[in-house]
Coordinates of C-alpha atoms and ligand atoms in Angstrom, one line a residue:
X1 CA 0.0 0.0 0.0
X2 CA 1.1 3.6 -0.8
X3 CA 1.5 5.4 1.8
X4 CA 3.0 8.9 -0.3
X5 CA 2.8 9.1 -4.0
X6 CA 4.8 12.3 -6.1
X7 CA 3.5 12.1 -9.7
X8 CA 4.9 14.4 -12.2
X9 CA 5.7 17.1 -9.4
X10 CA 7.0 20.6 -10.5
X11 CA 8.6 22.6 -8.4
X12 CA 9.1 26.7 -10.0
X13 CA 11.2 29.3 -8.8
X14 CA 10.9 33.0 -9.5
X15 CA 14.2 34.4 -9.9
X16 CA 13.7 38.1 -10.6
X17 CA 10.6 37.7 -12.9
X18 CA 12.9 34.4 -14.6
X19 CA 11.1 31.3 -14.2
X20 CA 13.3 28.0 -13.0
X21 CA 11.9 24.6 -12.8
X22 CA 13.9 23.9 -9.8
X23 CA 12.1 20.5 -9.6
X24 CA 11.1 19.1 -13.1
X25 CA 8.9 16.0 -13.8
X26 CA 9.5 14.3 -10.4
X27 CA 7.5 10.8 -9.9
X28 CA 8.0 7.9 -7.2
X29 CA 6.0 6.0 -4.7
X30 CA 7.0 4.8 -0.8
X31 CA 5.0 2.1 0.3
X32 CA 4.0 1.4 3.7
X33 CA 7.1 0.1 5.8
X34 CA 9.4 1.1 3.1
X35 CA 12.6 3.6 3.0
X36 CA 13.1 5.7 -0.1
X37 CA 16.9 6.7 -0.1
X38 CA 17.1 10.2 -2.1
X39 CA 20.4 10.4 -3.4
X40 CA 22.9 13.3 -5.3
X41 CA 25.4 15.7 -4.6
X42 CA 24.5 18.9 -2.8
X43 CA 22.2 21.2 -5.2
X44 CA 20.8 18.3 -7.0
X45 CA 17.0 18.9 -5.5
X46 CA 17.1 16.9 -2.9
X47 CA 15.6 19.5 0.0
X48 CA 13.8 21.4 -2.7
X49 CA 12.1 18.0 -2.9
X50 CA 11.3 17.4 0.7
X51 CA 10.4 20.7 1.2
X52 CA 7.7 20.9 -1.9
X53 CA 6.6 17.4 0.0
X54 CA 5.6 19.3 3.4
X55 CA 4.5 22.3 2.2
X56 CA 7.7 24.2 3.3
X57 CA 8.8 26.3 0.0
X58 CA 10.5 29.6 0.2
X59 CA 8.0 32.5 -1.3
X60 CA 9.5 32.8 -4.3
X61 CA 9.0 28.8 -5.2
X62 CA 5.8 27.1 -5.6
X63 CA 4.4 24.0 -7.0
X64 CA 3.8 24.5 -10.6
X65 CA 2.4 20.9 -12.0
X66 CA 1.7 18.0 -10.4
X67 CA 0.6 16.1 -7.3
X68 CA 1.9 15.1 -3.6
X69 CA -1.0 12.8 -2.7
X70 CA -0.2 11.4 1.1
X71 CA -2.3 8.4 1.9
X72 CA -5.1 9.1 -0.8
X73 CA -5.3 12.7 -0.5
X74 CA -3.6 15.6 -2.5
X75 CA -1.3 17.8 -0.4
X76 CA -0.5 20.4 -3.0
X77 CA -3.6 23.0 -2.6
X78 CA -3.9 22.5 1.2
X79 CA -3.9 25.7 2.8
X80 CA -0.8 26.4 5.5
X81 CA -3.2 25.7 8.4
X82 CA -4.1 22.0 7.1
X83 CA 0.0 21.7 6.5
X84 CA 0.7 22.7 9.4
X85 CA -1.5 20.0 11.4
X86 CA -0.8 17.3 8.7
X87 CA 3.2 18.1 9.3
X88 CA 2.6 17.5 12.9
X89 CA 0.7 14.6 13.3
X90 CA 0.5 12.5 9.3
X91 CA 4.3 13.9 8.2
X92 CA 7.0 13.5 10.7
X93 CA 10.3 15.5 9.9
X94 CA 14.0 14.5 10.9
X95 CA 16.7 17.3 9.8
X96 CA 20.3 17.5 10.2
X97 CA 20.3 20.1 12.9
X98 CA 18.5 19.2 15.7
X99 CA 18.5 22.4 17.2
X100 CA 16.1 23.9 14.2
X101 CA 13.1 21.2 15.4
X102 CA 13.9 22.3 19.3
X103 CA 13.4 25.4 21.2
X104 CA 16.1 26.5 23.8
X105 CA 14.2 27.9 26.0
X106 CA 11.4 24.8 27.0
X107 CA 12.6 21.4 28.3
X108 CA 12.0 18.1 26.0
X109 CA 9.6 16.6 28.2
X110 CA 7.3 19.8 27.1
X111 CA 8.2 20.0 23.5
X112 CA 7.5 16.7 22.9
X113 CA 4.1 16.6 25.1
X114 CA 2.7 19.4 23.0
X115 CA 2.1 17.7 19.7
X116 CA 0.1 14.8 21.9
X117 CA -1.8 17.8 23.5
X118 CA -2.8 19.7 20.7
X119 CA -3.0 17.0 17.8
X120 CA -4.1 14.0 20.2
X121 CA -6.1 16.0 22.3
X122 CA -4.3 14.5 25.1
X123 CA -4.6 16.0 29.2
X124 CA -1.9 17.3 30.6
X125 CA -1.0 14.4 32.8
X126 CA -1.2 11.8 29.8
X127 CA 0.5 13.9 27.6
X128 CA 4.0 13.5 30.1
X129 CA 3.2 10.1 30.9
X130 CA 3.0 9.3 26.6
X131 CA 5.8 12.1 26.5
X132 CA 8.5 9.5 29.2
X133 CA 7.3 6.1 27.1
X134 CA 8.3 8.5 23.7
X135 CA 11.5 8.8 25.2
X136 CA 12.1 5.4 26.6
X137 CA 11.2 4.3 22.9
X138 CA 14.1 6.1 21.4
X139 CA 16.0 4.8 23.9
X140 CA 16.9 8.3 26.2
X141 CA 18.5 6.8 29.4
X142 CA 16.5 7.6 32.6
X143 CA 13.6 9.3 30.3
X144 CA 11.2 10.1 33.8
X145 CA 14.4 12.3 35.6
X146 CA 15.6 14.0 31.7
X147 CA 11.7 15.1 31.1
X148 CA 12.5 18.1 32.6
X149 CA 16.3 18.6 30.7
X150 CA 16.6 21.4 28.9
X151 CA 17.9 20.8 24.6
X152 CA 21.4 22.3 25.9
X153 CA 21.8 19.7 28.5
X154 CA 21.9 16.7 26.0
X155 CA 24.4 15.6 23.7
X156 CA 24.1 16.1 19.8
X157 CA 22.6 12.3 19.5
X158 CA 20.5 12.3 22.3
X159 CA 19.2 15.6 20.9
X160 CA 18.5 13.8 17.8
X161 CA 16.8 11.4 19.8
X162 CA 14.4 14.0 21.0
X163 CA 14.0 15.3 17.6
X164 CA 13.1 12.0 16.2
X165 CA 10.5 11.1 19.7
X166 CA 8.8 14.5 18.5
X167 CA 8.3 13.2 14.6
X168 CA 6.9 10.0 15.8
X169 CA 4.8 11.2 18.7
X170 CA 1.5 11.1 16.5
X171 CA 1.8 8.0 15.0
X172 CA 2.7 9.7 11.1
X173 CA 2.3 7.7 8.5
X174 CA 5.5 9.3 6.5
X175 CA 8.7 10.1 7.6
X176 CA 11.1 12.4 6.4
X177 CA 14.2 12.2 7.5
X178 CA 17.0 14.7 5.6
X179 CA 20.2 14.1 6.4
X180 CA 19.2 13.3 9.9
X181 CA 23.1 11.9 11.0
X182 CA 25.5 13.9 9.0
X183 CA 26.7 16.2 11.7
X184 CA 27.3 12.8 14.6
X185 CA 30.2 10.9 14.7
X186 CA 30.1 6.7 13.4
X187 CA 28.9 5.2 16.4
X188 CA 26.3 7.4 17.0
X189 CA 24.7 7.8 12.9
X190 CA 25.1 3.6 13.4
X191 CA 22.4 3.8 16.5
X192 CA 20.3 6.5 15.6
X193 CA 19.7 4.9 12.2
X194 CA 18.9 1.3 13.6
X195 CA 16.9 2.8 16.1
X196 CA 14.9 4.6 13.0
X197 CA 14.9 1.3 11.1
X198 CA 13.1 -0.2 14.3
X199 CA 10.7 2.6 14.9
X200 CA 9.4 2.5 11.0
X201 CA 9.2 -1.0 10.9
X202 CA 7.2 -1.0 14.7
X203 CA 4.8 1.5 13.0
X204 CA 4.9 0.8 8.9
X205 CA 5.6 4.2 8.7
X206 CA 6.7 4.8 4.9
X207 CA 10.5 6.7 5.3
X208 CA 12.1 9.4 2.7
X209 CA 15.7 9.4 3.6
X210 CA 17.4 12.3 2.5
X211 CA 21.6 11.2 2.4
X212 CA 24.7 12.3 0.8
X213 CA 26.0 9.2 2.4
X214 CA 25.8 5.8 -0.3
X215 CA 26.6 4.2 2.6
X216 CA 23.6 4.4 4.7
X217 CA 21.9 3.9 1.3
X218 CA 23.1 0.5 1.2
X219 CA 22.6 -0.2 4.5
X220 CA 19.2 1.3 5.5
X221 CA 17.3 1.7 2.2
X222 CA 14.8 -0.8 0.1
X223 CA 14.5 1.7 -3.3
X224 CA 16.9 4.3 -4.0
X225 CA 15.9 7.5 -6.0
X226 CA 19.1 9.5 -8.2
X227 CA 18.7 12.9 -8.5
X228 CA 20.3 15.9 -10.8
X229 CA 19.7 18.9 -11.8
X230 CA 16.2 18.6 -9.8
X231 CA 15.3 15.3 -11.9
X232 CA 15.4 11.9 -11.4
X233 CA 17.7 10.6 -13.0
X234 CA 17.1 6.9 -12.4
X235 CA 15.3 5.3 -9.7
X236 CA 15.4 1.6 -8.6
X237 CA 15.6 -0.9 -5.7
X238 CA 19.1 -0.4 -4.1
X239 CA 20.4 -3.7 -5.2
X240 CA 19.6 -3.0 -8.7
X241 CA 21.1 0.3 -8.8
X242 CA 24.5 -1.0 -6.8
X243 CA 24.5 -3.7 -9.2
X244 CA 24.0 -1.7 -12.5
X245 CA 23.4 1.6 -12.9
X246 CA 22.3 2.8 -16.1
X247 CA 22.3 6.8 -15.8
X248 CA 26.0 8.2 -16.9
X249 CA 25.6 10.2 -13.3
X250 CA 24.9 7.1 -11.4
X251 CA 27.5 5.2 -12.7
X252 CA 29.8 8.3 -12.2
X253 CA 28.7 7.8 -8.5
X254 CA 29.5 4.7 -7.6
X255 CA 32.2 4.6 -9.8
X256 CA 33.8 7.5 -7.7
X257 CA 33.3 5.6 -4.7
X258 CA 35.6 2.6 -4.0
X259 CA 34.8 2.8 -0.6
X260 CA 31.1 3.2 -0.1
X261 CA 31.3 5.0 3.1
X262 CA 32.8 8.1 1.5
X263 CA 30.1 11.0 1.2
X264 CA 28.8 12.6 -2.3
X265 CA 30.2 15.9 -1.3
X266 CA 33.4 14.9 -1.5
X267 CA 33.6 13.5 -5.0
X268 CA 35.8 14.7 -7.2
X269 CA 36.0 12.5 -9.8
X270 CA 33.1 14.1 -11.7
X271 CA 34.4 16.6 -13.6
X272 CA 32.2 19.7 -13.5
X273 CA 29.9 20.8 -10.9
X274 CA 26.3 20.8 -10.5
X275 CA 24.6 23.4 -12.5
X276 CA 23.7 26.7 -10.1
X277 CA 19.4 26.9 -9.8
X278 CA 19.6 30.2 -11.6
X279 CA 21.3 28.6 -14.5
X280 CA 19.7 25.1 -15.3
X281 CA 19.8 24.0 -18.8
X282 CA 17.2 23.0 -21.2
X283 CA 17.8 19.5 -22.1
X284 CA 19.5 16.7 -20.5
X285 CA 20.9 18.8 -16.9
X286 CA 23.7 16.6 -16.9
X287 CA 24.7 17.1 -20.7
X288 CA 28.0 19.5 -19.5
X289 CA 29.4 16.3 -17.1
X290 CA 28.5 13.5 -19.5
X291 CA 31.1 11.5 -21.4
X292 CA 28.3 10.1 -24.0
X293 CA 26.2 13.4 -24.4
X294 CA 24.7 13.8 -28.2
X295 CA 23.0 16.4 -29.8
X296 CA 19.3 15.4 -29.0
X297 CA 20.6 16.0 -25.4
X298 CA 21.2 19.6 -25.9
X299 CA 17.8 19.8 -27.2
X300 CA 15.1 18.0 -25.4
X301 CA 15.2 16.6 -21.6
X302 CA 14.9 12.7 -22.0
X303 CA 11.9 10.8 -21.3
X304 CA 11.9 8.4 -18.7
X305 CA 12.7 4.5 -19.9
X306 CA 12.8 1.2 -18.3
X307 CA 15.9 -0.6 -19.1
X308 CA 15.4 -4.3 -18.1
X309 CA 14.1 -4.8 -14.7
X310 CA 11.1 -4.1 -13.5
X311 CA 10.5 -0.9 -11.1
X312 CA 14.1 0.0 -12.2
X313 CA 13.6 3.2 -14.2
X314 CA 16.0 6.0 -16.2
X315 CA 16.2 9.2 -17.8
X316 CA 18.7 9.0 -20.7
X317 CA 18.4 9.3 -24.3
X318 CA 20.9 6.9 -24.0
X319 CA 18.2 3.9 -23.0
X320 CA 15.8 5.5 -25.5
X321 CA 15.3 3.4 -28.5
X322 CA 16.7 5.6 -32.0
X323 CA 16.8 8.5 -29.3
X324 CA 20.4 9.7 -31.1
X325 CA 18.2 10.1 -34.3
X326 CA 15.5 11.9 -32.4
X327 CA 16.4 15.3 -32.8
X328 CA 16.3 14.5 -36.8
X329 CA 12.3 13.8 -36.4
Ligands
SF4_1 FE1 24.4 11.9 -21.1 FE2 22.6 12.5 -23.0 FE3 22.1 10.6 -21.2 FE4 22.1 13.1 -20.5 S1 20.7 12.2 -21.9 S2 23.1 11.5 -19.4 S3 23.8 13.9 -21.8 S4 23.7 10.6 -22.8

């Protein structure tokens, strides 16, 4: 069962009366109990994604086509009073920085209690009593005594932990969790991403997980989803794509990576850089980085083709049959 669909999603930017498909053409599914890794290097979409998913886009970017349809029912018209409650109880969000989910100034036990109160519509005394068994869940040593703990007073993993008790308090049916372990050291990204591995498959909560890191993709994903330029660029189970890749950029990828734990932001072995928002290109985005680009790439983004396995999709004139001759038609 579906628990989010994104079909055909376009995501526009206005940058100084220019137009800027930011996102173009974006479709995928996570079912129930599944994690959808989104993979690329910094600038590729990513966040623009996950933000046009929860309703969180700068002013000057809105959704221009398409649909975000959470459990049935399309997100993209809601008005930011329905986002707001479906991000607090249906969407549950995980970012890098702990500190940007947490206020300084009120202890856990109370920042995690509010979302029961106002969502669940739970008293004040069963609010702290579901707020201590939320933090016993994600495993916060002596959770009863800490309640009262101020943000400052934990460590940057326990912090997480607080951050991720808050996303599941209302029992969401997505989470999204962007980069939620880039900033902790081995050890502690190991834990925190078993211990969201455990809590999504406790609640068949549906997980986007938003990584630089192919590593984690390998480990903690089902599908993985490549993205450039804000497209996808091929999207397929993890073993698939780790086994062959099809896109030129995906194979660049894990080509670049003979150890799997390094991180995307770090490659070098692309030449080029990702193209600036302000300046995508018509065409195929990756056409300036691509050892095989043709003249039908300058002129029309590819469609997106199957190559062989099933659910195992790509965007590449390449995989499109006669598509060198296309630009004659
Ligand atoms: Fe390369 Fe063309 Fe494929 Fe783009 S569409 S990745 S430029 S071959």
């Amino acid at each position: 069962m579906s628990v989010l669909d994104v079909d055909n999603l376009r995501t526009t930017l206005n940058l100084n009366g220019r137009a800027c498909h930011v996102l173009r053409d974006v479709s995928f599914r996570v079912a129930e109990g599944e994690t959808l890794a989104i993979v690329g290097e910094s600038g590729c979409g990513k966040s623009m994604l996950a933000m046009s998913i929860m309703g969180l886009l700068p002013s000057v970017a809105r959704i221009t086509q398409g649909h975000v349809v959470l459990d049935g029912h399309a997100l993209e018209k809601e008005p930011e009073r329905a986002m707001e409650k479906i991000r607090g109880a249906r969407i549950g969000m995980v970012f890098q920085e702990p500190m940007t989910a947490l206020n300084p100034v009120f202890t856990v036990g109370a920042q995690i209690s509010e979302p029961l109160r106002d969502h669940l519509g739970l008293s004040r005394r069963d609010a702290r009593e579901a707020a201590i068994e939320l933090m016993e869940k994600v495993r916060i040593p002596s959770a009863a005594s800490r309640y009262t703990s101020y943000p400052h007073e934990f460590s940057g993993g326990m912090r997480q932990r607080v951050v991720i008790a808050l996303a599941i308090a209302c029992g969401p049916r997505l989470l999204i969790a962007d980069e939620p372990t880039t900033a902790l050291d081995v050890t502690v990204q190991r834990q925190l991403l078993d211990l969201l591995d455990h809590l999504q498959d406790e609640g068949r909560m549906g997980m986007l997980l938003i990584t630089h890191n192919l590593a984690i993709v390998a480990g903690h994903a089902d599908r993985v989803v490549v993205m450039y330029g804000g497209d996808v660029v091929e999207s397929a189970t993890v073993r698939d794509l780790f086994r062959n890749p099809a896109h030129p950029y995906a194979r660049a990828l894990l080509a670049s990576l003979p150890r799997v734990d390094r991180d995307l932001s770090e490659l070098a072995s692309i030449p080029g850089r990702v193209p600036p928002l302000a300046g995508l290109p018509d065409g195929c985005r990756f056409k300036d980085r691509c050892p095989h680009a043709m003249d039908i790439c300058e002129q029309m983004p590819p469609p997106t083709e199957m190559p062989g396995e099933a659910g195992h999709n790509v965007r590449c004139w390449l995989h499109v049959e006669g598509g060198e001759h296309a630009a004659d038609g």
